[in-house]
Tab-separated table of C-alpha atoms and ligand atoms in Angstrom:
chain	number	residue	atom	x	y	z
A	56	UNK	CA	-5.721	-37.675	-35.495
A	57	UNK	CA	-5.596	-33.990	-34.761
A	58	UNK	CA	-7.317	-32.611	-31.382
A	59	UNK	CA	-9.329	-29.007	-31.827
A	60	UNK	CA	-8.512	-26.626	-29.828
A	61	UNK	CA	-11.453	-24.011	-29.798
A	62	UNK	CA	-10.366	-20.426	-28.799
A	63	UNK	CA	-12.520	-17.546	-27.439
A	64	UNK	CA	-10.376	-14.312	-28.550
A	65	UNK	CA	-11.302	-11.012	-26.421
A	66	UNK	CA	-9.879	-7.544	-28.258
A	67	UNK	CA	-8.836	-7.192	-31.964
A	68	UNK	CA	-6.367	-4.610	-31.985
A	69	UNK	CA	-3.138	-4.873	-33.007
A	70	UNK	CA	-2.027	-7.919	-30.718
A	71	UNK	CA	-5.083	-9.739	-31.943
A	72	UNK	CA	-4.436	-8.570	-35.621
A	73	UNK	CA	-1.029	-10.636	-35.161
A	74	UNK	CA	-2.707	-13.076	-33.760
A	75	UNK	CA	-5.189	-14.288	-36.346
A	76	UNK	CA	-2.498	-13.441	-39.277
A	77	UNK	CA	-0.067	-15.457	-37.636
A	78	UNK	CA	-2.610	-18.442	-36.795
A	79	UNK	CA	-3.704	-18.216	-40.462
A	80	UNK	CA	0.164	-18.598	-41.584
A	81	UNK	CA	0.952	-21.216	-39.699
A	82	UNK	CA	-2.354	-23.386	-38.834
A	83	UNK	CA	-1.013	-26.016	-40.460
A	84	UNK	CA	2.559	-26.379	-39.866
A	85	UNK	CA	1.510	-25.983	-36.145
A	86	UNK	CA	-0.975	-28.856	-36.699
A	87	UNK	CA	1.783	-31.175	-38.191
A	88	UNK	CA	4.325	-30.557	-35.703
A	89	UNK	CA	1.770	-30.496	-32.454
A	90	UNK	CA	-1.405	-32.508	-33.725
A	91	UNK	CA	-3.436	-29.631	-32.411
A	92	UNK	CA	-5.854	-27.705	-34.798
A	93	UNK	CA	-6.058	-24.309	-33.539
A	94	UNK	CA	-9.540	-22.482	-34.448
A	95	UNK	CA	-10.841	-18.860	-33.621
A	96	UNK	CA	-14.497	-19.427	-33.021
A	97	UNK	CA	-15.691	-15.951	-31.533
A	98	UNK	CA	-14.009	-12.781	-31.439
A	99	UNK	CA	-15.223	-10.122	-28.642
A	100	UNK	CA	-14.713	-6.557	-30.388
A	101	UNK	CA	-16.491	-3.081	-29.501
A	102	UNK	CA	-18.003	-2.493	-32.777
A	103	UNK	CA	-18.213	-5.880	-35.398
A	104	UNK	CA	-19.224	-3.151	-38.062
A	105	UNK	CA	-15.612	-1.695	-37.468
A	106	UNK	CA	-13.361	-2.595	-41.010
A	107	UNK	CA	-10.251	-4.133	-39.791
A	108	UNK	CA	-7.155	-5.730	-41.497
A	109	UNK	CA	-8.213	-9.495	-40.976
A	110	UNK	CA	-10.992	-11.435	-40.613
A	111	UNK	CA	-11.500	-12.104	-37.013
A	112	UNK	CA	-13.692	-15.139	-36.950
A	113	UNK	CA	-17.289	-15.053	-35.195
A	114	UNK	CA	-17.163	-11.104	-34.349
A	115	UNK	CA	-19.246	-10.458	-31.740
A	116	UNK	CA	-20.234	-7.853	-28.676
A	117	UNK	CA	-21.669	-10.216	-26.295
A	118	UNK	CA	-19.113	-11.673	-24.009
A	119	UNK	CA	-21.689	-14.361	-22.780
A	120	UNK	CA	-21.120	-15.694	-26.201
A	121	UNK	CA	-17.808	-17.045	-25.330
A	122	UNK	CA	-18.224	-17.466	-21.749
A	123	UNK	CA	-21.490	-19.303	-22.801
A	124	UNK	CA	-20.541	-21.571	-25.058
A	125	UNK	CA	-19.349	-25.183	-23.953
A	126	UNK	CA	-17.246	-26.055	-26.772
A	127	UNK	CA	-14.577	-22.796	-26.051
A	128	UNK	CA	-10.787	-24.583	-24.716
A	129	UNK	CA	-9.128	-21.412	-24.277
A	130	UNK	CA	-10.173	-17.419	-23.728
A	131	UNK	CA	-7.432	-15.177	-24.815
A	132	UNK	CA	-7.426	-11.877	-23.578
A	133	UNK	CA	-6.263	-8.921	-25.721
A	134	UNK	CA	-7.973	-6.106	-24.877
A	135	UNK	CA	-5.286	-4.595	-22.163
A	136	UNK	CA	-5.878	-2.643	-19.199
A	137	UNK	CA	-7.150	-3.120	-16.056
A	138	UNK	CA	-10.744	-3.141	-16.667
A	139	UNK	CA	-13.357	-5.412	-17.839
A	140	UNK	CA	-10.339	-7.863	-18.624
A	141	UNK	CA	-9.828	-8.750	-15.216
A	142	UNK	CA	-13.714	-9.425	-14.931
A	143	UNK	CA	-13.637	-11.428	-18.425
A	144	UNK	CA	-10.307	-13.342	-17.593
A	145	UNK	CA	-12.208	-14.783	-13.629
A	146	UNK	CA	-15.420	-15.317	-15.276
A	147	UNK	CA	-13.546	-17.194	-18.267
A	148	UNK	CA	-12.149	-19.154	-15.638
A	149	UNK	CA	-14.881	-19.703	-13.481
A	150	UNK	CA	-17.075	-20.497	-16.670
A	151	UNK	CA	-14.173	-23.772	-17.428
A	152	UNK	CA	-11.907	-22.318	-19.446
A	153	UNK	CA	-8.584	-21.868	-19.336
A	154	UNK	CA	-6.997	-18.691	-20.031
A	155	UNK	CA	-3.923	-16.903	-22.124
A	156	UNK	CA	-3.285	-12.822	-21.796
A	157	UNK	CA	-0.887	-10.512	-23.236
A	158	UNK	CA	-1.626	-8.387	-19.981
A	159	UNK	CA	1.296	-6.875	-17.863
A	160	UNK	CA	-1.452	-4.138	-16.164
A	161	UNK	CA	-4.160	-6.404	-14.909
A	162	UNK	CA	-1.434	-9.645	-13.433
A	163	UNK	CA	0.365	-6.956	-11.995
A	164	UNK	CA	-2.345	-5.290	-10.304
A	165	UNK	CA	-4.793	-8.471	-9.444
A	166	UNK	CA	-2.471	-11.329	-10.166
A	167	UNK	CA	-3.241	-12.597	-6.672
A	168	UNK	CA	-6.976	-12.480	-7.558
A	169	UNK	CA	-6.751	-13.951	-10.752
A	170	UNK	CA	-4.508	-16.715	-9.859
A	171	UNK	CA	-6.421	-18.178	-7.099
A	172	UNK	CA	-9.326	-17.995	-8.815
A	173	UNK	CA	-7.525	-20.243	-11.566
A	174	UNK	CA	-6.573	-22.583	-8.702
A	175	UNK	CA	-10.418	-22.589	-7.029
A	176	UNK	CA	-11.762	-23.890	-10.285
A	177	UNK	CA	-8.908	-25.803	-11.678
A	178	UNK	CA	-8.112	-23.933	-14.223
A	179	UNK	CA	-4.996	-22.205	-15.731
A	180	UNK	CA	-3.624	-19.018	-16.744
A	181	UNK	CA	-0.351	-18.315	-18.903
A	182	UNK	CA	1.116	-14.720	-19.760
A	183	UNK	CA	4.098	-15.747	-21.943
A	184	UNK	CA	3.163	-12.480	-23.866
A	185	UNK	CA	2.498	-10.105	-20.572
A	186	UNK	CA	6.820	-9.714	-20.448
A	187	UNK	CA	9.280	-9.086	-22.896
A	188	UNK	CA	6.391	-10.127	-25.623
A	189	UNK	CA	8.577	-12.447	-28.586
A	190	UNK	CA	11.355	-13.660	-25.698
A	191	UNK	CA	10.377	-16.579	-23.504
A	192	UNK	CA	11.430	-15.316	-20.793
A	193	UNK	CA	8.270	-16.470	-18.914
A	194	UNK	CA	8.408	-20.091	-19.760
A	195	UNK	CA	12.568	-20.287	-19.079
A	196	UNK	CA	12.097	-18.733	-15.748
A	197	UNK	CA	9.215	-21.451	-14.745
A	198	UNK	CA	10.721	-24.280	-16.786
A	199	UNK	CA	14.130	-24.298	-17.882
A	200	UNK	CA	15.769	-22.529	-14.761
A	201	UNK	CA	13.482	-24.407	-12.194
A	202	UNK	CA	16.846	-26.009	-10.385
A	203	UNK	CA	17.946	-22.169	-9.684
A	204	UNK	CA	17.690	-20.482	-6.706
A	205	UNK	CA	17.428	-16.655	-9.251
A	206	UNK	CA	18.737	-14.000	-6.765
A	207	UNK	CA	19.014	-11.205	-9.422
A	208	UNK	CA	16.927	-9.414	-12.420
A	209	UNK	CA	17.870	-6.648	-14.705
A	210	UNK	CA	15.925	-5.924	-17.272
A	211	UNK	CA	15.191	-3.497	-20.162
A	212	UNK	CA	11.763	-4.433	-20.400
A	213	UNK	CA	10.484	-1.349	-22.300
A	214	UNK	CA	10.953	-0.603	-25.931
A	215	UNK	CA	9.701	2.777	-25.914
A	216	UNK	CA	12.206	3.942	-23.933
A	217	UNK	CA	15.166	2.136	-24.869
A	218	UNK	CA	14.716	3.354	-28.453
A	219	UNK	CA	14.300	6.891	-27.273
A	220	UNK	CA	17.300	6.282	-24.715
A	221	UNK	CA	19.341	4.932	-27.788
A	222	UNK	CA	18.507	7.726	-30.176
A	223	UNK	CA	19.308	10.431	-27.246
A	224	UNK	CA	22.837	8.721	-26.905
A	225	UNK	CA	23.615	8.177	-30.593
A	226	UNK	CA	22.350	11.124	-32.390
A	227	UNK	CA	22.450	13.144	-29.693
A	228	UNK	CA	18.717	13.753	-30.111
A	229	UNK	CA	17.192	16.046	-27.025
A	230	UNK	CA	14.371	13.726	-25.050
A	231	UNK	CA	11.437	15.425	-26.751
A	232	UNK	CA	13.192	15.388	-30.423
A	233	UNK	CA	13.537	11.302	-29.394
A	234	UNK	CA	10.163	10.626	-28.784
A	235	UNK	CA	8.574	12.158	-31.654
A	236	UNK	CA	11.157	9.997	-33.649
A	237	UNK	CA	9.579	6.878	-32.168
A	238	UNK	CA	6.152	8.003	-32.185
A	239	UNK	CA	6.483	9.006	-36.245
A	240	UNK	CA	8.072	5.580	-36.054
A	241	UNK	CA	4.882	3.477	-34.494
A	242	UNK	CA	7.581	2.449	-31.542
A	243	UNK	CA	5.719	4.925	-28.918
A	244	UNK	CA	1.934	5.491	-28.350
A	245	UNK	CA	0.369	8.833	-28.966
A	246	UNK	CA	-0.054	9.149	-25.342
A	247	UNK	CA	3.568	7.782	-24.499
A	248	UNK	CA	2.961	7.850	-19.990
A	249	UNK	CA	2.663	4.711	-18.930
A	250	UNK	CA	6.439	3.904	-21.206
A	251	UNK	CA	7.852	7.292	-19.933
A	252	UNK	CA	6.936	7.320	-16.701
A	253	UNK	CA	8.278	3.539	-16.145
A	254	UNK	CA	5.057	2.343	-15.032
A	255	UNK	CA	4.660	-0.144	-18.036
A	256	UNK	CA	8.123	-1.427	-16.645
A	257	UNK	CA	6.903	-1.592	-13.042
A	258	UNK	CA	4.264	-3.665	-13.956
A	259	UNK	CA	6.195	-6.488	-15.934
A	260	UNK	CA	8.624	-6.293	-12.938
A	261	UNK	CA	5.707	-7.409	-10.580
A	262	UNK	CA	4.987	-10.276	-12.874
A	263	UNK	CA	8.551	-11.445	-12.655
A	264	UNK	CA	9.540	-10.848	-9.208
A	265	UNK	CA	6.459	-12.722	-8.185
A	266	UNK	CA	7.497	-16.009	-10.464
A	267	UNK	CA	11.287	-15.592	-9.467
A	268	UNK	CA	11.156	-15.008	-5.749
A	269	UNK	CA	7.299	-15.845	-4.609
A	270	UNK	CA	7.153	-12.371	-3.871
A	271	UNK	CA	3.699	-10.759	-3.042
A	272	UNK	CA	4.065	-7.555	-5.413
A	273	UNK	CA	1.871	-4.586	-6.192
A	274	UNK	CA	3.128	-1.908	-8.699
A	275	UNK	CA	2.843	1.091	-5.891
A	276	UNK	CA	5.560	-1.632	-3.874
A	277	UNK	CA	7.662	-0.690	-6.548
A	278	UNK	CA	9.881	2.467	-6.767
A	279	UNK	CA	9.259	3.754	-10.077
A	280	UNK	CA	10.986	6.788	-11.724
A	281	UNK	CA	10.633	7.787	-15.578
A	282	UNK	CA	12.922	8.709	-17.721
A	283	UNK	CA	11.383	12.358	-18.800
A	284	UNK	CA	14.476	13.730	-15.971
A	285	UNK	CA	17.425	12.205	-17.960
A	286	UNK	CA	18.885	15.474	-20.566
A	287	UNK	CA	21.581	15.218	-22.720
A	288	UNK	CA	23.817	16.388	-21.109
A	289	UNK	CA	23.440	13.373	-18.100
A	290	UNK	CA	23.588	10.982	-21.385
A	291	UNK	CA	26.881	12.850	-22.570
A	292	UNK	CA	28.323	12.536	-18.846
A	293	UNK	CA	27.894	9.139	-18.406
A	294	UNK	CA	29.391	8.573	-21.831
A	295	UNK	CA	32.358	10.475	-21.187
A	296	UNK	CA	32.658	8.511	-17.667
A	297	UNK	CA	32.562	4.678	-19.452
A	298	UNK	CA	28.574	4.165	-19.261
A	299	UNK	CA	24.974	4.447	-21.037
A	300	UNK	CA	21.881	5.011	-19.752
A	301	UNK	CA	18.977	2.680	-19.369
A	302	UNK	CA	16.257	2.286	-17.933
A	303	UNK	CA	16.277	-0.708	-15.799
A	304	UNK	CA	14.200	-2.931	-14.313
A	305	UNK	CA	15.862	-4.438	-10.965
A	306	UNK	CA	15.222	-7.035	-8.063
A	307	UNK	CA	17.837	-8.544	-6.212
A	308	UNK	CA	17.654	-10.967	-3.590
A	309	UNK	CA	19.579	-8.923	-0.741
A	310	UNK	CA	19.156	-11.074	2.296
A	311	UNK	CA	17.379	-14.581	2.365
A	312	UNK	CA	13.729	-13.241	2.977
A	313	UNK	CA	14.151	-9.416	1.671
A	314	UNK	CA	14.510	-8.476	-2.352
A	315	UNK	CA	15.241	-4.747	-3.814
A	316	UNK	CA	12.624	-4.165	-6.209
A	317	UNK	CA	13.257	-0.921	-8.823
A	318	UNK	CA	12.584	1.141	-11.992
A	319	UNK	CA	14.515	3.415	-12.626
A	320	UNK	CA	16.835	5.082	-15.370
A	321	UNK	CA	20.620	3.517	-14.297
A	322	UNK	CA	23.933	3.907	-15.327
A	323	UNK	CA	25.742	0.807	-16.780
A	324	UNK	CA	28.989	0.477	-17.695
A	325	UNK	CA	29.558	0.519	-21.711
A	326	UNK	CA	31.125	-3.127	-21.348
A	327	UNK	CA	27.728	-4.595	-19.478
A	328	UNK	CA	25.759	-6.829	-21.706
A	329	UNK	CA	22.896	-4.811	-21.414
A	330	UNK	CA	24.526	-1.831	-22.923
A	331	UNK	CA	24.571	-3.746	-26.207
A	332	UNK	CA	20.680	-3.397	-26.362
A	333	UNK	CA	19.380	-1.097	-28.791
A	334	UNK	CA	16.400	0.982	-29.914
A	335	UNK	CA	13.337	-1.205	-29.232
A	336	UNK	CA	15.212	-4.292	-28.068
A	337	UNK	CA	14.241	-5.944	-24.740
A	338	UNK	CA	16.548	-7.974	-22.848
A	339	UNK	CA	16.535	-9.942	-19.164
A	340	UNK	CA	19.696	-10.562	-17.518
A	341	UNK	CA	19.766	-12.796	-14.356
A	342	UNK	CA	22.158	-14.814	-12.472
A	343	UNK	CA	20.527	-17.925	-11.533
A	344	UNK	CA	22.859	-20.323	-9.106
A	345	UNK	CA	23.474	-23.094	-11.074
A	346	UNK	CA	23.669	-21.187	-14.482
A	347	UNK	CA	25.437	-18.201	-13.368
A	348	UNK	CA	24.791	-15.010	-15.647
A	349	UNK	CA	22.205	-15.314	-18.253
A	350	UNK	CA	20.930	-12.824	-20.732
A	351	UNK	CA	17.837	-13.054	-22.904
A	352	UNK	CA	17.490	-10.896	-25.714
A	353	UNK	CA	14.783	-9.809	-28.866
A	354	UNK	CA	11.441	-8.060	-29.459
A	355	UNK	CA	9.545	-7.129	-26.679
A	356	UNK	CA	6.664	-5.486	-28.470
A	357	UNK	CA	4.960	-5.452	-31.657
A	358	UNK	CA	1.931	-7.749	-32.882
A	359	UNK	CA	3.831	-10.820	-34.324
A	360	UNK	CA	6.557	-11.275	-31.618
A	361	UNK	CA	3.560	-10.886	-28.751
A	362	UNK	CA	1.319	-13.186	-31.282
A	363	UNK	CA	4.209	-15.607	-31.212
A	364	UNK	CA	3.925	-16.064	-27.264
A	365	UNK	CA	0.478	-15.666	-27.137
A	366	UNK	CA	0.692	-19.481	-29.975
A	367	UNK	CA	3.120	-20.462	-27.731
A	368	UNK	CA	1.253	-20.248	-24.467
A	369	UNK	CA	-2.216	-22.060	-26.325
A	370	UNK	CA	-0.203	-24.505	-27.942
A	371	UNK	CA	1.156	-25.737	-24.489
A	372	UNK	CA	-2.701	-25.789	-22.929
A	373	UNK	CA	-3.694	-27.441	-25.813
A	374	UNK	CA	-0.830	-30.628	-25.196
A	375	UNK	CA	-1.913	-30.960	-21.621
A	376	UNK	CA	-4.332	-33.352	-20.659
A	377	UNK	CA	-7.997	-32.651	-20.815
A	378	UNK	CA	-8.760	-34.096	-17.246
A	379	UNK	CA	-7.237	-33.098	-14.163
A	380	UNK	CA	-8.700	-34.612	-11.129
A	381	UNK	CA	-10.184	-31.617	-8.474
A	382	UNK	CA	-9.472	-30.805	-6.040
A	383	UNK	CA	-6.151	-30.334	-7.687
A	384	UNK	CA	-4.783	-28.117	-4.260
A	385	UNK	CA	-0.680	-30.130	-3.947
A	386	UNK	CA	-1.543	-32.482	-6.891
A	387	UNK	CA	-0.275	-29.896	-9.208
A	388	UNK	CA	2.200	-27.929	-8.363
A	389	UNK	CA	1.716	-23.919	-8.280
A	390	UNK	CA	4.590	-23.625	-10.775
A	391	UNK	CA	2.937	-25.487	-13.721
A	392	UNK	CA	0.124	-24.589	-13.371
A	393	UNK	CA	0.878	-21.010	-14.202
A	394	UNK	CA	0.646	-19.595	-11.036
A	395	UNK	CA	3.054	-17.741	-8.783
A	396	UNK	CA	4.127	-19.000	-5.826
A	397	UNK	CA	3.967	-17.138	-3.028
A	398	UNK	CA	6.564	-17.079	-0.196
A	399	UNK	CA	7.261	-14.866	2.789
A	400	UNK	CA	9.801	-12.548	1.232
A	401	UNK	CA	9.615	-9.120	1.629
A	402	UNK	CA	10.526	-6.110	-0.210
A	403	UNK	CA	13.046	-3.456	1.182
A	404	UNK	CA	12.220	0.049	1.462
A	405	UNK	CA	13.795	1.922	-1.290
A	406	UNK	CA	15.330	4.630	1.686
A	407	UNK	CA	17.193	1.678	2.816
A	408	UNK	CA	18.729	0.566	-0.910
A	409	UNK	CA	22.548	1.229	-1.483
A	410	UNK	CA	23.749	2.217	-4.462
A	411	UNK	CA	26.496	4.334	-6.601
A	412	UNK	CA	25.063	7.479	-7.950
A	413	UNK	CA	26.070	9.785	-11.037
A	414	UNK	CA	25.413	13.597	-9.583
A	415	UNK	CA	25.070	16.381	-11.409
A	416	UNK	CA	24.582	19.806	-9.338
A	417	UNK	CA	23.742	22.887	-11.688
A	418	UNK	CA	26.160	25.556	-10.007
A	419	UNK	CA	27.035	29.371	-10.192
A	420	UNK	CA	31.059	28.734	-10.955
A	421	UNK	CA	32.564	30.372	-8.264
A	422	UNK	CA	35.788	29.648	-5.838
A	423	UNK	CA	34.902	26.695	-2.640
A	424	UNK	CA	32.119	25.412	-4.832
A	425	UNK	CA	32.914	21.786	-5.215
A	426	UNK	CA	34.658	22.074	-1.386
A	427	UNK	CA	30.870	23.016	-0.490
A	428	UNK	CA	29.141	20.202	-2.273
A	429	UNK	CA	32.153	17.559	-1.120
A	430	UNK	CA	31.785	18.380	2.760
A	431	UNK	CA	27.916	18.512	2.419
A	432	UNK	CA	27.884	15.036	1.010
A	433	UNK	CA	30.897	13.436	3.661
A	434	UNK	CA	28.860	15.127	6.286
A	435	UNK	CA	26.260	12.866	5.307
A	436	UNK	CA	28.183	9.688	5.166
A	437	UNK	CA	28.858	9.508	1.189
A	438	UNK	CA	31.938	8.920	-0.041
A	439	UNK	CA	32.972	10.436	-3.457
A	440	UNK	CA	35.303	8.784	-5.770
A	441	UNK	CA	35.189	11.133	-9.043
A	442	UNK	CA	34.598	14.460	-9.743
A	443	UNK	CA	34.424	16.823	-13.082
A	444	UNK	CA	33.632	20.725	-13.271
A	445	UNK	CA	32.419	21.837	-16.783
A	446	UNK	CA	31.016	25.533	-17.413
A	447	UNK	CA	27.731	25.817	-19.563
A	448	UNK	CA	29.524	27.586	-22.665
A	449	UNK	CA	26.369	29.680	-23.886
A	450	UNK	CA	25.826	31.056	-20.400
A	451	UNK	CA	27.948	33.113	-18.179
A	452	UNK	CA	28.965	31.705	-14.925
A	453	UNK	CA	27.310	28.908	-14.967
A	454	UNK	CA	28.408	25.308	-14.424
A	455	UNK	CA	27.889	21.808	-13.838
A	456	UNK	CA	29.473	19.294	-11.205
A	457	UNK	CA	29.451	16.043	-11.627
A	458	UNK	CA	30.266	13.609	-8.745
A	459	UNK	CA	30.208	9.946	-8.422
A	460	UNK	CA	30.195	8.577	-5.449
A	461	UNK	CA	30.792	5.065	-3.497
A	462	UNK	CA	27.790	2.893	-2.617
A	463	UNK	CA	25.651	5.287	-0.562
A	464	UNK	CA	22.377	4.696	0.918
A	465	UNK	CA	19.019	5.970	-0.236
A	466	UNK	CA	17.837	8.334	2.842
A	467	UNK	CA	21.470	9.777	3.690
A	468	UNK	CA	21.693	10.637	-0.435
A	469	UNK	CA	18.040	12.228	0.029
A	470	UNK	CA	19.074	14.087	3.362
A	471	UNK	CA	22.784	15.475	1.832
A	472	UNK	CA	20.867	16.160	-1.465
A	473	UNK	CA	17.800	18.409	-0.151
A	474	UNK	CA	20.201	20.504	1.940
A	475	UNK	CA	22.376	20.984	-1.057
A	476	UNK	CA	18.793	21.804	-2.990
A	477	UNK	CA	19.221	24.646	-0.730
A	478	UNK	CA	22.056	25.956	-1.094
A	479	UNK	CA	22.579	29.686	-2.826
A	480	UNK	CA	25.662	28.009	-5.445
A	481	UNK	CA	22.665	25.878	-6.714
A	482	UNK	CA	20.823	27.096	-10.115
A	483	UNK	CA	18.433	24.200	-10.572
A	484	UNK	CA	17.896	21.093	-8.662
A	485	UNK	CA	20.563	18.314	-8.611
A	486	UNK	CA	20.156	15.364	-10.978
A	487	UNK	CA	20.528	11.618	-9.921
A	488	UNK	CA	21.089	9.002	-11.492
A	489	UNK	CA	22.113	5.003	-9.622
A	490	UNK	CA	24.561	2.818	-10.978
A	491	UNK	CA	25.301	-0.504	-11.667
A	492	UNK	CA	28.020	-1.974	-12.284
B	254	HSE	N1	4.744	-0.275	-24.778
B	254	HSE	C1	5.577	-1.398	-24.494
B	254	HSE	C2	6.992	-1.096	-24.932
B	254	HSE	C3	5.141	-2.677	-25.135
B	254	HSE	O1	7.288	-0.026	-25.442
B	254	HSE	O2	7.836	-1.972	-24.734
B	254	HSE	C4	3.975	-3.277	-24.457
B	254	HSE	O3	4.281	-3.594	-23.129
């Protein structure tokens, strides 16, 4: 006999779109194979009078509806952003239910919160959908890898960007040209900042960093840097020196208790795994200790791969038990019951990270100019292991150098780089770009 499984769906965009079409398509084949019976009973929209593509079941305005009514397993929430969904997800949780959200913005920012609420009232949360949408990543990371001690993370957890990275590298398309390609395309939002500026990123790094490492995480922790500074030129560059540019998600376990957390457009070489993933694809890459490198690749946007997680994530609160005996605290461990679990690592300053860098220094082309640049930056400690001249051909006297340099660290770069910033060679400020390799 089949168990229901009542839902209480917040937001009908174009997750929640996905989500009833792909509940309608495979209700029953999900019923056979699970012996749930997965039903919509309310749907919390801003207007029920709006037309829409589907027909959300129960449309309402009133979330006291859903938090009111007994019979409600599971609250999804869909509507994205910071607020009311963190107010509907605690009082969904402090009204019995247990809850499933697509949201990167609102875990990242009051994860904390909203977990320990979850573990006050015994209830649970799951966010398959919050990172890299269609790929379990989630779910491998807190399941399948559990034996690992994870001590790295590299993802391209934006499609936005990647496709607009991708186009800028393969057609040669400037950045602005790129966007309005995936914005005609339906791959960028209208208002494109929170992709561009890496903060989308930044959040789905705080949701991972706090499963992998038990890190306590906010997204201003995190060093965040767009990609609206990479031109075509850096693109051509790095192709010409063996790499592509993406922009990375990073955190890396650098000393037992202390983990480099980053965003930031990076240099890779061609041969890296991740330079294999195109346009809107998302991918994770980790090393893990038992399992070594590991790379996780697909759609990590769009309504029926985040509608596909979102299933997931109710289908697996649907198998569990119905009664868990409460106080739960160390009867259930933090890890299946959603949650992160917090440990006493801590995050190192970004002026203390150590990386390569690509630099490119706009210059007037004149003799002693690279000497200049080359004694400012050994002055400083950095070590430089390549460097190319190249005039701008249009314009007279004008050039670019580019330098790459050994592993250097954050604050001496800064230093060596704002006195170069001053020099009178300089016709524009210096572009910088980390690698890995
Ligand atoms: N806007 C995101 C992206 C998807 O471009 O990947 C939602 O997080």
């Amino acid at each position: 006999m089949s168990k229901n499984i009542s839902i209480g769906l917040l937001g009908c965009g174009q997750v929640g779109t996905g989500l009833v079409k792909l509940l309608n398509q495979q209700r029953d084949f999900i019923e056979r194979r699970t012996g749930l019976k997965l039903v919509i009973k309310h749907t919390l929209v801003r207007n029920p009078a709006d037309k829409r593509a589907v027909k959300a079941p129960g449309l309402t305005k009133d979330i006291n509806r859903i938090l009111g009514d007994d019979s409600i397993d599971i609250v999804v929430e869909l509507i994205g952003g910071l607020d009311p969904a963190r107010a509907y997800i605690i009082k969904s949780l402090k009204a019995g239910k247990d809850v499933v959200t697509a949201n990167k913005a609102v875990l990242a920012h009051h994860g904390r919160e909203i977990f320990e609420a979850a573990r006050l009232v015994n209830r649970q949360v799951y966010y398959e959908a919050a990172v890299c949408a269609g790929i379990p990543v989630i779910r491998s990371i807190k399941e399948g890898l559990l034996a690992n001690h994870i001590n790295l993370l590299m993802g391209i957890l934006n499609g936005t960007t990647n496709y607009i990275l991708t186009r800028m590298s393969e057609e040669k398309l400037s950045l602005a040209d790129a966007l309005k390609q995936a914005q005609q395309l339906g791959f960028a939002e209208p208002d494109p900042t929170s992709d561009v500026s890496g903060a989308d990123t930044a959040n789905k790094l705080c949701v991972l960093a706090a499963l992998s490492f038990g890190i306590k995480v906010a997204p201003k922790d995190i060093y965040t840097e767009g990609i609206m500074g990479i031109e075509l030129e850096d693109i051509k560059n790095a192709d010409e020196f063996g790499y592509c540019i993406k922009l990375l998600a990073i955190a890396r376990e650098v000393a037992h208790n202390k983990v480099e957390l980053k965003v930031h457009p990076t240099m890779i070489p061609k041969k890296h795994p991740l330079a294999a993933v195109r346009n809107e694809f998302n991918a994770l890459y980790l090393h893990g200790s038992a399992v070594g490198d590991m790379m996780f690749y697909g759609r990590g946007a769009g309504p029926l791969p985040t509608a596909s997680a979102i299933l997931a994530d109710i289908i697996e609160l649907g198998n569990q038990p119905a009664f868990v005996p409460t106080p739960c605290v160390g009867t259930t461990p933090d890890v299946h019951r959603g949650a992160y679990n917090w440990g006493d690592k801590k995050i190192l300053p970004m002026a203390e990270t150590v990386s390569e860098h690509y630099l490119r220094f706009p210059i007037i082309d004149k003799p002693g100019v690279i000497g200049k640049l080359a004694t400012l930056l050994g002055r400083h400690n950095i070590s430089i292991y390549g460097a190319t001249a190249a005039l701008v051909p249009t314009k007279k006297q004008l050039g670019n150098v580019r330098i790459l340099t050994r592993p250097a660290k954050e604050s001496q770069l800064k230093q060596a780089l704002s006195e170069i910033n001053r020099l009178a060679i300089m016709r524009g400020k210096a572009t910088v770009i980390r690698i890995e390799e």
